[in-house]
């Protein structure tokens, strides 16, 4: 499954849980809501949707039918006002890497490896509640900054050293959270 689907699924799930009526959100419904958010994300990413409801329902060990998914899909879409195109941290990451200029084949390889590292860090960051509270644009910058630092490949487009004020406080806070999270992942 492409990373884009994962990030969209998490976005739809988070936004739905924030906006949905409380009677719809019970522990018994969380699997159904998550599975339906996955279906919506797969459709939004234009993946093959033939038999999609049946395939996703089969992952739920009989606790959910294709009809249940279709019904819940309508509720989620309505709750989200059909707003499915909000940029995710992954979208911002791709935008930040575009202006990186490479001068030789070695630099091209390094940028590719740095991007893969940043994607991996970003995917892992989905496990951190603290990092999930970070604005997607800021999280992408911090993750790309971390990856470029690890690769010893400075990227001017994400130079965070010239930021001031409250934005600087957020950057410092989330950089620490990211480092703490990565340390926990390494230790596990």
C-alpha positions as a Python dict, from the first residue, in 0.01 Angstrom:
ca = {
    (1, 'X'): (0, 0, 0),
    (2, 'X'): (143, 342, -91),
    (3, 'X'): (239, 572, 195),
    (4, 'X'): (-4, 831, 56),
    (5, 'X'): (-297, 599, 138),
    (6, 'X'): (-173, 555, 494),
    (7, 'X'): (-144, 930, 554),
    (8, 'X'): (-484, 1004, 402),
    (9, 'X'): (-642, 724, 609),
    (10, 'X'): (-499, 871, 930),
    (11, 'X'): (-611, 1221, 827),
    (12, 'X'): (-970, 1110, 755),
    (13, 'X'): (-983, 902, 1071),
    (14, 'X'): (-853, 1184, 1293),
    (15, 'X'): (-1084, 1444, 1145),
    (16, 'X'): (-1387, 1215, 1163),
    (17, 'X'): (-1321, 1127, 1527),
    (18, 'X'): (-1300, 1498, 1610),
    (19, 'X'): (-1624, 1588, 1433),
    (20, 'X'): (-1848, 1282, 1458),
    (21, 'X'): (-2139, 1250, 1699),
    (22, 'X'): (-2024, 1072, 2013),
    (23, 'X'): (-2289, 798, 1981),
    (24, 'X'): (-2119, 681, 1659),
    (25, 'X'): (-1780, 644, 1822),
    (26, 'X'): (-1761, 347, 2052),
    (27, 'X'): (-1478, 96, 2095),
    (28, 'X'): (-1685, -152, 1893),
    (29, 'X'): (-1703, 92, 1601),
    (30, 'X'): (-1335, 191, 1581),
    (31, 'X'): (-1237, -98, 1353),
    (32, 'X'): (-1528, -18, 1121),
    (33, 'X'): (-1440, 352, 1114),
    (34, 'X'): (-1072, 277, 1045),
    (35, 'X'): (-1155, 27, 770),
    (36, 'X'): (-1392, 275, 608),
    (37, 'X'): (-1133, 555, 628),
    (38, 'X'): (-895, 317, 449),
    (39, 'X'): (-1151, 257, 172),
    (40, 'X'): (-1205, 630, 126),
    (41, 'X'): (-828, 693, 116),
    (42, 'X'): (-776, 418, -141),
    (43, 'X'): (-1047, 569, -358),
    (44, 'X'): (-905, 920, -313),
    (45, 'X'): (-564, 792, -425),
    (46, 'X'): (-735, 635, -725),
    (47, 'X'): (-626, 282, -646),
    (48, 'X'): (-816, -4, -804),
    (49, 'X'): (-1154, 6, -632),
    (50, 'X'): (-1308, -300, -799),
    (51, 'X'): (-1430, -522, -517),
    (52, 'X'): (-1270, -289, -265),
    (53, 'X'): (-1553, -301, -10),
    (54, 'X'): (-1552, -681, -9),
    (55, 'X'): (-1172, -701, 21),
    (56, 'X'): (-1154, -456, 312),
    (57, 'X'): (-1454, -616, 485),
    (58, 'X'): (-1275, -954, 468),
    (59, 'X'): (-987, -806, 672),
    (60, 'X'): (-1231, -743, 957),
    (61, 'X'): (-1286, -1112, 1041),
    (62, 'X'): (-1656, -1109, 959),
    (63, 'X'): (-1730, -817, 1189),
    (64, 'X'): (-1812, -594, 895),
    (65, 'X'): (-1989, -637, 562),
    (66, 'X'): (-1944, -448, 237),
    (67, 'X'): (-2286, -291, 299),
    (68, 'X'): (-2175, -173, 643),
    (69, 'X'): (-1868, -13, 485),
    (70, 'X'): (-2076, 165, 222),
    (71, 'X'): (-2315, 301, 484),
    (72, 'X'): (-2034, 420, 710),
    (73, 'X'): (-1851, 567, 409),
    (74, 'X'): (-2149, 798, 353),
    (75, 'X'): (-2148, 906, 720),
    (76, 'X'): (-1775, 978, 717),
    (77, 'X'): (-1787, 1169, 388),
    (78, 'X'): (-2083, 1373, 508),
    (79, 'X'): (-1914, 1448, 842),
    (80, 'X'): (-1598, 1560, 658),
    (81, 'X'): (-1812, 1769, 420),
    (82, 'X'): (-1656, 1566, 138),
    (83, 'X'): (-1330, 1754, 202),
    (84, 'X'): (-1075, 1488, 108),
    (85, 'X'): (-793, 1696, -35),
    (86, 'X'): (-620, 1842, 267),
    (87, 'X'): (-242, 1816, 235),
    (88, 'X'): (-71, 1565, 460),
    (89, 'X'): (282, 1578, 597),
    (90, 'X'): (382, 1347, 312),
    (91, 'X'): (248, 1597, 56),
    (92, 'X'): (452, 1874, 218),
    (93, 'X'): (760, 1652, 226),
    (94, 'X'): (737, 1601, -151),
    (95, 'X'): (696, 1977, -201),
    (96, 'X'): (998, 2060, 14),
    (97, 'X'): (1223, 1817, -171),
    (98, 'X'): (1136, 1959, -517),
    (99, 'X'): (1353, 2272, -495),
    (100, 'X'): (1662, 2074, -391),
    (101, 'X'): (1918, 2126, -665),
    (102, 'X'): (2159, 1847, -746),
    (103, 'X'): (2475, 1897, -941),
    (104, 'X'): (2597, 1546, -1001),
    (105, 'X'): (2494, 1181, -993),
    (106, 'X'): (2627, 1137, -637),
    (107, 'X'): (2403, 1421, -515),
    (108, 'X'): (2103, 1269, -694),
    (109, 'X'): (2162, 939, -514),
    (110, 'X'): (2200, 1118, -180),
    (111, 'X'): (1876, 1314, -229),
    (112, 'X'): (1694, 989, -314),
    (113, 'X'): (1826, 817, -3),
    (114, 'X'): (1750, 1123, 210),
    (115, 'X'): (1393, 1130, 77),
    (116, 'X'): (1346, 759, 154),
    (117, 'X'): (1480, 815, 505),
    (118, 'X'): (1246, 1112, 555),
    (119, 'X'): (947, 904, 435),
    (120, 'X'): (1038, 625, 676),
    (121, 'X'): (1071, 866, 969),
    (122, 'X'): (741, 1028, 874),
    (123, 'X'): (562, 691, 858),
    (124, 'X'): (704, 593, 1195),
    (125, 'X'): (598, 929, 1338),
    (126, 'X'): (235, 825, 1288),
    (127, 'X'): (283, 610, 1599),
    (128, 'X'): (353, 915, 1814),
    (129, 'X'): (61, 1106, 1959),
    (130, 'X'): (287, 1404, 2033),
    (131, 'X'): (400, 1427, 1671),
    (132, 'X'): (48, 1378, 1538),
    (133, 'X'): (-42, 1711, 1699),
    (134, 'X'): (217, 1891, 1488),
    (135, 'X'): (101, 2081, 1178),
    (136, 'X'): (173, 1866, 870),
    (137, 'X'): (385, 2136, 704),
    (138, 'X'): (600, 2180, 1014),
    (139, 'X'): (635, 1805, 1073),
    (140, 'X'): (751, 1756, 714),
    (141, 'X'): (1014, 2030, 754),
    (142, 'X'): (1141, 1886, 1081),
    (143, 'X'): (1156, 1532, 944),
    (144, 'X'): (1334, 1642, 626),
    (145, 'X'): (1573, 1850, 836),
    (146, 'X'): (1649, 1542, 1048),
    (147, 'X'): (1702, 1324, 741),
    (148, 'X'): (1930, 1581, 576),
    (149, 'X'): (2128, 1608, 899),
    (150, 'X'): (2165, 1228, 916),
    (151, 'X'): (2278, 1217, 551),
    (152, 'X'): (2516, 1514, 593),
    (153, 'X'): (2341, 1679, 301),
    (154, 'X'): (2225, 2033, 384),
    (155, 'X'): (1899, 2139, 223),
    (156, 'X'): (1854, 2517, 204),
    (157, 'X'): (1479, 2488, 137),
    (158, 'X'): (1428, 2356, 489),
    (159, 'X'): (1678, 2566, 679),
    (160, 'X'): (1504, 2609, 1014),
    (161, 'X'): (1779, 2815, 1174),
    (162, 'X'): (1639, 3151, 1059),
    (163, 'X'): (1295, 3112, 1216),
    (164, 'X'): (1204, 3333, 1513),
    (165, 'X'): (938, 3379, 1776),
    (166, 'X'): (658, 3135, 1851),
    (167, 'X'): (732, 2937, 1535),
    (168, 'X'): (1088, 2877, 1661),
    (169, 'X'): (949, 2749, 1994),
    (170, 'X'): (730, 2499, 1806),
    (171, 'X'): (1024, 2384, 1596),
    (172, 'X'): (1242, 2327, 1901),
    (173, 'X'): (958, 2147, 2081),
    (174, 'X'): (877, 1911, 1792),
    (175, 'X'): (1244, 1849, 1709),
    (176, 'X'): (1287, 1727, 2067),
    (177, 'X'): (972, 1516, 2044),
    (178, 'X'): (1093, 1363, 1717),
    (179, 'X'): (1438, 1287, 1861),
    (180, 'X'): (1285, 1136, 2173),
    (181, 'X'): (1051, 924, 1962),
    (182, 'X'): (1334, 804, 1736),
    (183, 'X'): (1540, 713, 2045),
    (184, 'X'): (1247, 505, 2175),
    (185, 'X'): (1214, 330, 1838),
    (186, 'X'): (1585, 245, 1834),
    (187, 'X'): (1572, 113, 2190),
    (188, 'X'): (1273, -115, 2117),
}
